[in-house]
Coordinates of C-alpha atoms and ligand atoms in Angstrom, one line a residue:
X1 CA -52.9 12.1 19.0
X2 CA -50.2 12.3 16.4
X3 CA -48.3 13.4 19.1
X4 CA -48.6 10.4 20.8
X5 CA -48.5 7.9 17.8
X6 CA -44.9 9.5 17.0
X7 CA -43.9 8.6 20.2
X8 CA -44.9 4.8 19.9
X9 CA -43.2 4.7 16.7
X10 CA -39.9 6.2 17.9
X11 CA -40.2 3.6 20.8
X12 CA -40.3 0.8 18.5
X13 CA -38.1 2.1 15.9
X14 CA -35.8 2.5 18.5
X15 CA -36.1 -0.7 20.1
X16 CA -35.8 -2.5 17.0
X17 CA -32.9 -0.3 15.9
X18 CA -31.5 -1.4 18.9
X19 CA -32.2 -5.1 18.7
X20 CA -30.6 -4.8 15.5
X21 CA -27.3 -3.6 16.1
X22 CA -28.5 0.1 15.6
X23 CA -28.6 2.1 12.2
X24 CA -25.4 2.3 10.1
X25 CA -23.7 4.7 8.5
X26 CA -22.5 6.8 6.3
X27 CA -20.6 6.5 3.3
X28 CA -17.2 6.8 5.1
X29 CA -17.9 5.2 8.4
X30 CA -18.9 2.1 9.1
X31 CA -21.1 -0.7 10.9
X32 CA -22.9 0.9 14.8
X33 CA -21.8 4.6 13.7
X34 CA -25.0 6.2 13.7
X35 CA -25.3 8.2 10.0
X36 CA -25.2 11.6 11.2
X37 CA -22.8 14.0 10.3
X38 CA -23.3 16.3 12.9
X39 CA -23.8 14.4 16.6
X40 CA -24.8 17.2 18.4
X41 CA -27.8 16.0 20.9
X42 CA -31.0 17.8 20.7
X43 CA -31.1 20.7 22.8
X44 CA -34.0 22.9 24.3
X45 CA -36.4 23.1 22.9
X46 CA -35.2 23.5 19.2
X47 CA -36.8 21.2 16.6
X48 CA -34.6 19.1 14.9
X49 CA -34.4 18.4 11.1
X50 CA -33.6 15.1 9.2
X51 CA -31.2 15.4 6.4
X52 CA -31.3 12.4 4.1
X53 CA -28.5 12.8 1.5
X54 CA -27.6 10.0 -0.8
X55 CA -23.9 9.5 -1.0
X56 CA -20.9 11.4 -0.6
X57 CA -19.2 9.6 -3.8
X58 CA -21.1 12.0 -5.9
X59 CA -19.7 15.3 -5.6
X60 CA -22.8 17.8 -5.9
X61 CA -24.6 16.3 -2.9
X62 CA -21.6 17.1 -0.8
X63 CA -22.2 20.4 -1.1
X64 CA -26.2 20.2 -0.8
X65 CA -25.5 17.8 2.3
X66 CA -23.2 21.0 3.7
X67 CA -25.3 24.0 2.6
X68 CA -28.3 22.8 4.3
X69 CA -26.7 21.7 7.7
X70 CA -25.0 25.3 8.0
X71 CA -28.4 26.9 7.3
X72 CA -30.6 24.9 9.6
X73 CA -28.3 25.4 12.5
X74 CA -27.6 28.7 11.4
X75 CA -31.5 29.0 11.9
X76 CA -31.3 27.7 15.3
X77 CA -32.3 24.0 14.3
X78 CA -30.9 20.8 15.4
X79 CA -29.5 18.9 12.6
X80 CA -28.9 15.2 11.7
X81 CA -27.1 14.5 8.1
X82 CA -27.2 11.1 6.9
X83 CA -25.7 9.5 3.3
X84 CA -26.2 6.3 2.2
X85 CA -23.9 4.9 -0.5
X86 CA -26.4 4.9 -2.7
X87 CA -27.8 1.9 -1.1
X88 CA -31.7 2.0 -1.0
X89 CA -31.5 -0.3 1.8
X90 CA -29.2 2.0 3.7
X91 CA -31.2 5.2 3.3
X92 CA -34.8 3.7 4.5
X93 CA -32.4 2.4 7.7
X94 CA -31.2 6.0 7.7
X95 CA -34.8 7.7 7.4
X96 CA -35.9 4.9 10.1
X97 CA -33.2 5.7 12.8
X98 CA -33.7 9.4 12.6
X99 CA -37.2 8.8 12.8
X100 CA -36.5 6.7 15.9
X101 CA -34.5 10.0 17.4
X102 CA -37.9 11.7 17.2
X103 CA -37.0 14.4 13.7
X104 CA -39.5 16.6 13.9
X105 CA -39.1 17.3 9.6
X106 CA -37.4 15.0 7.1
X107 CA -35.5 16.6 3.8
X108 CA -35.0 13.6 1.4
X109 CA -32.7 13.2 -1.7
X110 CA -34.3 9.4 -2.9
X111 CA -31.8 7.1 -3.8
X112 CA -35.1 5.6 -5.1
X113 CA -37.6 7.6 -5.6
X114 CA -40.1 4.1 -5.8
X115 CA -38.0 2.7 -2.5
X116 CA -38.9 4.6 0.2
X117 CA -42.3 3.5 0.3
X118 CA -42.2 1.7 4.0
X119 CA -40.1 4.6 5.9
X120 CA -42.7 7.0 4.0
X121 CA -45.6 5.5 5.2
X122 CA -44.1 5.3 9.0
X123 CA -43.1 8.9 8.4
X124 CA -46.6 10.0 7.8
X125 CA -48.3 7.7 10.2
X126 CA -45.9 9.7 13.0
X127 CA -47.0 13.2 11.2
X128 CA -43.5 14.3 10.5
X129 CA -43.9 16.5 7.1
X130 CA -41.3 15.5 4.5
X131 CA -39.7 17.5 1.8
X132 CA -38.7 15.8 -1.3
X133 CA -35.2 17.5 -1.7
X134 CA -34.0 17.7 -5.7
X135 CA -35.6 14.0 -6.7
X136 CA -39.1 13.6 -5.9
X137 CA -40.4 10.3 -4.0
X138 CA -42.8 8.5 -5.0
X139 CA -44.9 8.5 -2.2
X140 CA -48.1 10.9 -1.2
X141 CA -46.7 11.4 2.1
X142 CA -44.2 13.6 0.3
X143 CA -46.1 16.7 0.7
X144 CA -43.4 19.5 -1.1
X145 CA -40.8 19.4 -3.7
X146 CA -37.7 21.5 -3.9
X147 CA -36.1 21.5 -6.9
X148 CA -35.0 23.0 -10.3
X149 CA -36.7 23.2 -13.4
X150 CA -35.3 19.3 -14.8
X151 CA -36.8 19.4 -17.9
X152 CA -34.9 22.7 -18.6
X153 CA -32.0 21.3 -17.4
X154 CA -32.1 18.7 -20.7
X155 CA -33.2 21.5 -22.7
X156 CA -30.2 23.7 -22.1
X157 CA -27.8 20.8 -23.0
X158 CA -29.9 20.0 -25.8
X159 CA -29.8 23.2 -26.9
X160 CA -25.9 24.0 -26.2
X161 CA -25.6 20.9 -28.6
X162 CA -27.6 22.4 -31.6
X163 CA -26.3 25.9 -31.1
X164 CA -22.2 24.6 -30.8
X165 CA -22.9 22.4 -34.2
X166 CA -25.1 25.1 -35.9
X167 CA -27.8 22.3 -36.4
X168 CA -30.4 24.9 -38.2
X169 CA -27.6 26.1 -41.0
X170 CA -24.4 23.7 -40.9
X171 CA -24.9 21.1 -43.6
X172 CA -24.4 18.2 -41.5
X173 CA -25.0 15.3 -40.8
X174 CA -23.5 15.1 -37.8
X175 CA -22.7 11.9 -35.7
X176 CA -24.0 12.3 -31.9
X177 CA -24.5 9.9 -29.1
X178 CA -26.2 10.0 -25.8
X179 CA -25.6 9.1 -22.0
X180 CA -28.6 9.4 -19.5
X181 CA -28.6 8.8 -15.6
X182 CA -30.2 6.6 -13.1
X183 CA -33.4 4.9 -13.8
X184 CA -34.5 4.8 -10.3
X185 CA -34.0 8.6 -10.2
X186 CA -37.0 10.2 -11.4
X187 CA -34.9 13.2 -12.1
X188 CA -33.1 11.2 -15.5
X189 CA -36.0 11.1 -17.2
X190 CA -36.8 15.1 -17.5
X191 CA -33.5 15.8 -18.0
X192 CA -33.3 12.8 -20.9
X193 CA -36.6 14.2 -22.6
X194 CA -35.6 17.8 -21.8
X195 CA -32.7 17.0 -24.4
X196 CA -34.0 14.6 -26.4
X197 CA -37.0 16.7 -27.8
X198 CA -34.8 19.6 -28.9
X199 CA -32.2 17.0 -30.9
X200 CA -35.0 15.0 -32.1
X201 CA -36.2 16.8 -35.2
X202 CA -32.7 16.7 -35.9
X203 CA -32.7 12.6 -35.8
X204 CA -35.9 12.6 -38.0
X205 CA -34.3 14.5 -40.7
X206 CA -31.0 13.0 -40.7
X207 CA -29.2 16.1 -39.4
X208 CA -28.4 13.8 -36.6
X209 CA -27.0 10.5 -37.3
X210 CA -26.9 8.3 -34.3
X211 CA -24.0 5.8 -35.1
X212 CA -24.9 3.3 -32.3
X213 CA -29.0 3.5 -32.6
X214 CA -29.1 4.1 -28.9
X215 CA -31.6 6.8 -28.9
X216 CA -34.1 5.4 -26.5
X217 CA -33.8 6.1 -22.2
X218 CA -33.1 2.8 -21.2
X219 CA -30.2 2.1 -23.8
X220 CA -28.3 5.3 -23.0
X221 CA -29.1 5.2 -18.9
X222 CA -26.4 4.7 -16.0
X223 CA -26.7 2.7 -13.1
X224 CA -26.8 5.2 -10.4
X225 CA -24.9 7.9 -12.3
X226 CA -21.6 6.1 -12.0
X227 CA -18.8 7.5 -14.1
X228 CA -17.2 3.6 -14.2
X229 CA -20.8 2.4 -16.1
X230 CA -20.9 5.5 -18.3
X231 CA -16.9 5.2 -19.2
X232 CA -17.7 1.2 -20.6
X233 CA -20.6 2.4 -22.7
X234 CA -18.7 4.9 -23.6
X235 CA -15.8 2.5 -24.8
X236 CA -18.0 0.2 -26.7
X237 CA -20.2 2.4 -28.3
X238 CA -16.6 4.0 -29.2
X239 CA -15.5 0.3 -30.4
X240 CA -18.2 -0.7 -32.2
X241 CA -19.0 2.1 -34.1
X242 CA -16.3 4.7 -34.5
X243 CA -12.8 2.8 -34.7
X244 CA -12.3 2.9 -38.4
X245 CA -12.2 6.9 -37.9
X246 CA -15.6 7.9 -38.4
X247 CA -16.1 11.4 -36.7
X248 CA -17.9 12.0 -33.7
X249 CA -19.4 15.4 -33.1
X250 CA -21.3 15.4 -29.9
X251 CA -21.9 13.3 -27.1
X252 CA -24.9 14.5 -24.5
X253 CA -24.5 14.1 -21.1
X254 CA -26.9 14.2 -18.9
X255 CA -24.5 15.0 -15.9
X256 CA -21.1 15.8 -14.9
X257 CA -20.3 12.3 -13.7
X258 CA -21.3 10.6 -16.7
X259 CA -19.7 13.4 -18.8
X260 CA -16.6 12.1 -16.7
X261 CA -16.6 8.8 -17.9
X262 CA -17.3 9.6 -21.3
X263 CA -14.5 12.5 -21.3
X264 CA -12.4 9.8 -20.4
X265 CA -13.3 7.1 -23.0
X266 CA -13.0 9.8 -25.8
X267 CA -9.5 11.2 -24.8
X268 CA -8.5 7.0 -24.2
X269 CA -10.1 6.1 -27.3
X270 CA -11.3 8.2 -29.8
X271 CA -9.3 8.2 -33.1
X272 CA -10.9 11.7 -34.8
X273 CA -9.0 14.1 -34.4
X274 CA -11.4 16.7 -33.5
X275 CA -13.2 18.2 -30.6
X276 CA -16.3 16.5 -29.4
X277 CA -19.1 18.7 -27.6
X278 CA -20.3 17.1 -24.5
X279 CA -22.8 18.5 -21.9
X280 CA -22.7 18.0 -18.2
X281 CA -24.4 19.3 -15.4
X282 CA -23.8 19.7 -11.4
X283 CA -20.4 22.2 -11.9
X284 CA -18.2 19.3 -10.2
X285 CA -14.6 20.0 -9.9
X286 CA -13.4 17.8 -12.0
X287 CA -15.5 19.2 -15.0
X288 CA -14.6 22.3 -14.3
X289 CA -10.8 21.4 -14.4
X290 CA -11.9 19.6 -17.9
X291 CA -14.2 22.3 -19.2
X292 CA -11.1 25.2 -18.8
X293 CA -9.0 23.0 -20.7
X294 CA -11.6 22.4 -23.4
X295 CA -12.0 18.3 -23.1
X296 CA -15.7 19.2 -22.2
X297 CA -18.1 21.7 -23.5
X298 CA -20.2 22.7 -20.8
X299 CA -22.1 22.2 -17.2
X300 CA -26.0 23.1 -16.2
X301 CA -25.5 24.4 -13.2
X302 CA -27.5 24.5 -10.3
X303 CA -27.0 26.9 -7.1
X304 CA -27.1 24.3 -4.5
X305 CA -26.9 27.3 -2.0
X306 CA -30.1 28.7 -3.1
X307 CA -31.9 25.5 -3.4
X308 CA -31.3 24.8 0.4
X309 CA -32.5 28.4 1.2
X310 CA -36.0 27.6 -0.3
X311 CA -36.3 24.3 1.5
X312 CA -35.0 26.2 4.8
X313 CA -38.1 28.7 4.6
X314 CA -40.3 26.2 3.6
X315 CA -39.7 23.8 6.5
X316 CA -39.6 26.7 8.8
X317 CA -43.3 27.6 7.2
X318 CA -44.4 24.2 7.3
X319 CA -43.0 23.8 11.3
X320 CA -45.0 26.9 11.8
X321 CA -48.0 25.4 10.7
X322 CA -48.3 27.9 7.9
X323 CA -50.0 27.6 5.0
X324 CA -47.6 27.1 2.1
X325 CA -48.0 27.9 -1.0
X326 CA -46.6 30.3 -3.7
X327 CA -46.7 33.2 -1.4
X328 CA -43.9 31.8 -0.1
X329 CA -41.8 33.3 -2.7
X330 CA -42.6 37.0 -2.5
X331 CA -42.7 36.4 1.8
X332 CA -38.6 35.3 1.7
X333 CA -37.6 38.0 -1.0
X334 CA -35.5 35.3 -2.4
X335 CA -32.7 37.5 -4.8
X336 CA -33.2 34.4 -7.4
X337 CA -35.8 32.9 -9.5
X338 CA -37.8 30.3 -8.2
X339 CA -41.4 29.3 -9.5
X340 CA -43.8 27.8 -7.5
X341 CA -45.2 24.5 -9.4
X342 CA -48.6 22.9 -9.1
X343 CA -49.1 20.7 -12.5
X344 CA -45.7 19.3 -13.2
X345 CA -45.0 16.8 -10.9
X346 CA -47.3 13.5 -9.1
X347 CA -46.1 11.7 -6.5
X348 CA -48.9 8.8 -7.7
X349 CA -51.4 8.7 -10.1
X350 CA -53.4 12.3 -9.8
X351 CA -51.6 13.2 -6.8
X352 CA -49.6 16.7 -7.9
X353 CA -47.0 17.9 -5.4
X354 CA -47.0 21.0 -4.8
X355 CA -43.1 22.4 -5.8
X356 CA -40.8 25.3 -5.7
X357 CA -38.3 25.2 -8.6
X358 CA -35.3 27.4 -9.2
X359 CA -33.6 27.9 -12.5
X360 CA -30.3 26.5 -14.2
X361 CA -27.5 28.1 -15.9
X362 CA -25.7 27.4 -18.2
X363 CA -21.3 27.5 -17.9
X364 CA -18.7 27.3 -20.5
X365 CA -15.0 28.2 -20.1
X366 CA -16.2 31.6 -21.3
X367 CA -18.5 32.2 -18.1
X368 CA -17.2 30.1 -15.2
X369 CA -15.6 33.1 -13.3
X370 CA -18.8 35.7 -13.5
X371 CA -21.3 32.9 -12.4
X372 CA -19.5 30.8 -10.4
X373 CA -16.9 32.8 -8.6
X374 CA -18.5 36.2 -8.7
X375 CA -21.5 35.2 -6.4
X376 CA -19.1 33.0 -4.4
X377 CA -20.2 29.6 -4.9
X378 CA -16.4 28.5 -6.0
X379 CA -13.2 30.2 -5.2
X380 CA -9.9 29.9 -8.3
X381 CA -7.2 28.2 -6.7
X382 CA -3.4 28.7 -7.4
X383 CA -3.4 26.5 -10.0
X384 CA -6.0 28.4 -11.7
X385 CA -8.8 25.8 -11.3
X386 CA -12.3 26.3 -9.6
X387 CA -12.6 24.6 -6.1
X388 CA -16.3 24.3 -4.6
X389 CA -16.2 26.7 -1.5
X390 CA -18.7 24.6 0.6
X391 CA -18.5 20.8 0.6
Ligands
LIG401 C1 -29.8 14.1 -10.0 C2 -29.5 15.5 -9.7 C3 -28.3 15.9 -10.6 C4 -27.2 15.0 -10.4 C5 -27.6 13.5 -10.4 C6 -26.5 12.6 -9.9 O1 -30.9 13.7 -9.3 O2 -30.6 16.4 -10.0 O3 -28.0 17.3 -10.2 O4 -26.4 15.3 -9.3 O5 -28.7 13.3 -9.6 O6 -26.2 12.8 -8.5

C-alpha cells in the first residue's frame, strides 16, 4: 500500500513539477537545472538517498553536503544532493522534486525547521523515513536526529570566555557583547542558552557589564547566519557604545560566520587597543586563517566526517527495516563518541525524537594542527594556513 501511494505521489509531483517548469536549483545554477549535485540516474536496484543541504554560501555545509555523497555512494547508494540558497521556498521545491524521482530516504538540513511542514507531510504519506541532519524539523514525520550535543556547543564558548578573562578571580568588570544565529534554525537557541547560562551569573553580579543591554536571543540573533547582518550589529553596537574608547573584552559568537563579521567590525572599528576574545564554531577557513593570526580566539568544532558516518549507518539500519535505537552505537564500533538521545529534543509538543549526538571540541591556535590535521580533516597549505580537505 505505501508502495503504491509513493507511486501516486511521485506521479503527481512529477507532473506538477513538470507543468511548472521543473524544480530549480542549486545555489550556483540556475532556473530548469535540476538541484542535484551528482546526476547519475538510478541504477539496479540500489536505493537512492536524498540529500537536502541548505546552501553552499555557508562554508561548513559544503563539506557535510561532500562527506555524505562520498559515503552513500561509497556504500553502494544512489545519491541526489540538493542546496537551496537558503530559500525555504527553494528547499520544500528541492525535497518535492526528489520526492517526485522516487528517494527511497531523505537526509534534511532545515533551512526552517517550522517550513517544511507540506513536503514533510507528503514525505510521510509516501513512507519515505527522513533523517533530520544537524537542525531538527519541526515535524513528527522526522523520525531521527543526527547531530551534536548544541547546548554544549554554547557551553564551550561560554566557557572559553570565562576561562580566557579569569571571570572567577580577575577583578573585572569586564565589557562583553553577544551575537546569536538564525531564528528559524532551532539549532541557535541551544547554542545561545548553552552560552548564556555559563556568562549569566557573571551579568547578575556585575562581573559582566553588557555595554549595549543586548542580552536577550532576539536582540543578539542573525538573519540566517549571514556574516553582512552580524558585521552591521557589530558596527553599531561598536558606535553606539564604545567610540569614546571604552574597552571591550569579549564578544561571543555563536558561529564562525557571525564571528566573521564581527572580526571584521572590530579590526574596522574598534578604538581599544587590546585583544578582544571572540568564539566561533564550524572550523571555516577563514577563521582558521584569523584564529592563527590571533584576530579570533577560538572555533567549536564539529567532525562533519563523523556526523555523516552515523546518519550513513543509521539510514542503512532504517532501509533495512531494523530496529534503531542506541544499539546502534556499539553495532558500528564508531572510534568517536556519540550518545544516543531520547529526552532532549521534540519535534512537537510531547513528541521526543529519538537522536544520535556526537561531541564538539574545542580549537585555539594552540591545537589546530593535533585535532584538525592529525586526523585528516584539514591539510596546512604552503602558506601555512589550514585548508578543509573535503568540500
Ligand atoms: C547551525 C549549525 C552550525 C552552523 C550554523 C550556520 O545549524 O549547527 O554548525 O553551521 O548552522 O550554518
Amino acid at each position: 500500500m505505501k508502495k503504491f501511494l509513493a507511486l501516486i505521489l511521485a506521479l503527481c509531483m512529477t507532473f506538477a513539477l513538470v507543468a511548472c517548469g521543473g524544480g530549480n536549483s542549486n545555489d550556483t545554477t540556475s532556473n530548469n537545472t535540476p538541484s542535484s549535485t551528482n546526476t547519475d540516474t538510478p541504477s539496479g536496484d540500489a536505493k537512492t538517498v536524498g540529500i537536502a543541504m541548505p546552501t553552499k554560501s555557508l562554508e561548513r555545509w559544503n563539506r557535510d553536503g561532500a562527506y555524505l555523497d562520498e559515503q552513500f555512494k561509497a556504500a553502494g547508494y544512489n545519491t541526489i544532493v540538493t542546496y537551496s540558497d537558503n530559500k525555504n521556498e527553494q528547499q520544500v521545491n528541492d525535497i518535492q522534486n526528489m520526492l517526485a524521482q522516487g528517494v527511497d530516504l531523505l537526509i534534511i538540513a532545515a533551512i526552517d525547521g517550522a517550513g517544511l511542514n507540506t513536503v514533510m507531510n507528503d514525505a510521510g504519506a509516501a513512507g519515505i523515513p527522513v533523517i533530520s541532519y544537524d537542525r531538527l524539523i519541526m515535524n513528527d514525520n522526522a523520525t531521527y536526529y543526527v547531530s551534536f550535543d548544541n547546548y554544549t556547543v554554547g557551553k564551550l564558548q561560554g566557557e572559553y570566555v570565562r576561562d580566557a578573562l579569569d571571570l572567577d578571580n580577575a577583578a573585572g568588570p569586564f565589557n562583553m557583547e553577544f551575537t546569536a544565529g538564525d531564528p528559524a534554525d532551532n539549532n541557535a537557541g541551544y547554542f545561545f542558552n548553552g552560552a548564556m547560562d555559563v556568562i549569566k551569573p557573571y551579568i547578575d553580579s556585575g562581573k559582566v557589564i553588557v555595554k549595549s543591554g543586548q542580552t536577550a536571543f532576539d536582540q543578539v540573533a542573525t538573519d540566517q547566519w549571514q556574516t553582512d547582518v552580524a558585521l552591521d550589529r557589530a558596527q553599531n553596537v561598536l558606535a553606539s557604545y564604545y567610540s569614546d574608547g571604552t574597552q571591550l573584552d569579549a564578544w561571543l559568537c555563536s558561529n564562525d560566520s557571525t564571528s566573521l563579521g564581527v572580526t571584521q567590525a572590530i579590526q574596522a572599528d574598534y578604538a581599544g587597543g587590546n585583544a578582544v576574545v571572540i568564539t566561533g564554531q564550524d572550523g571555516d577557513e577563514a577563521n582558521l586563517r584569523n584564529i592563527k593570526d590571533g584576530a579570533q580566539s577560538m572555533t567549536v568544532y564539529k567532525a562533519v566526517a563523523n556526523e555523516a558516518v552515523v546518519t550513513l549507518d543509521l539510514a542503512k539500519a532504517i532501509l533495512n527495516g531494523e530496529t534503531v535505537d542506541g544499539g546502534l552505537i556499539s553495532a558500528s564500533g564508531w572510534d568517536f563518541d556519540c550518545a544516543y538521545d531520547t529526552e532532549s529534543y521534540e519535534t512537537s509538543a510531547g513528541n521526543k525524537c529519538p537522536s544520535f549526538l556526537l561531541v564538539p571540541d574545542v580549537v585555539t591556535a594552540d591545537n589546530m594542527e593535533a585535532k584538525l590535521v592529525t586526523p585528516g580533516y584539514y591539510t596546512v597549505g604552503d602558506d601555512g594556513y589550514l585548508k578543509a580537505t573535503n568540500g
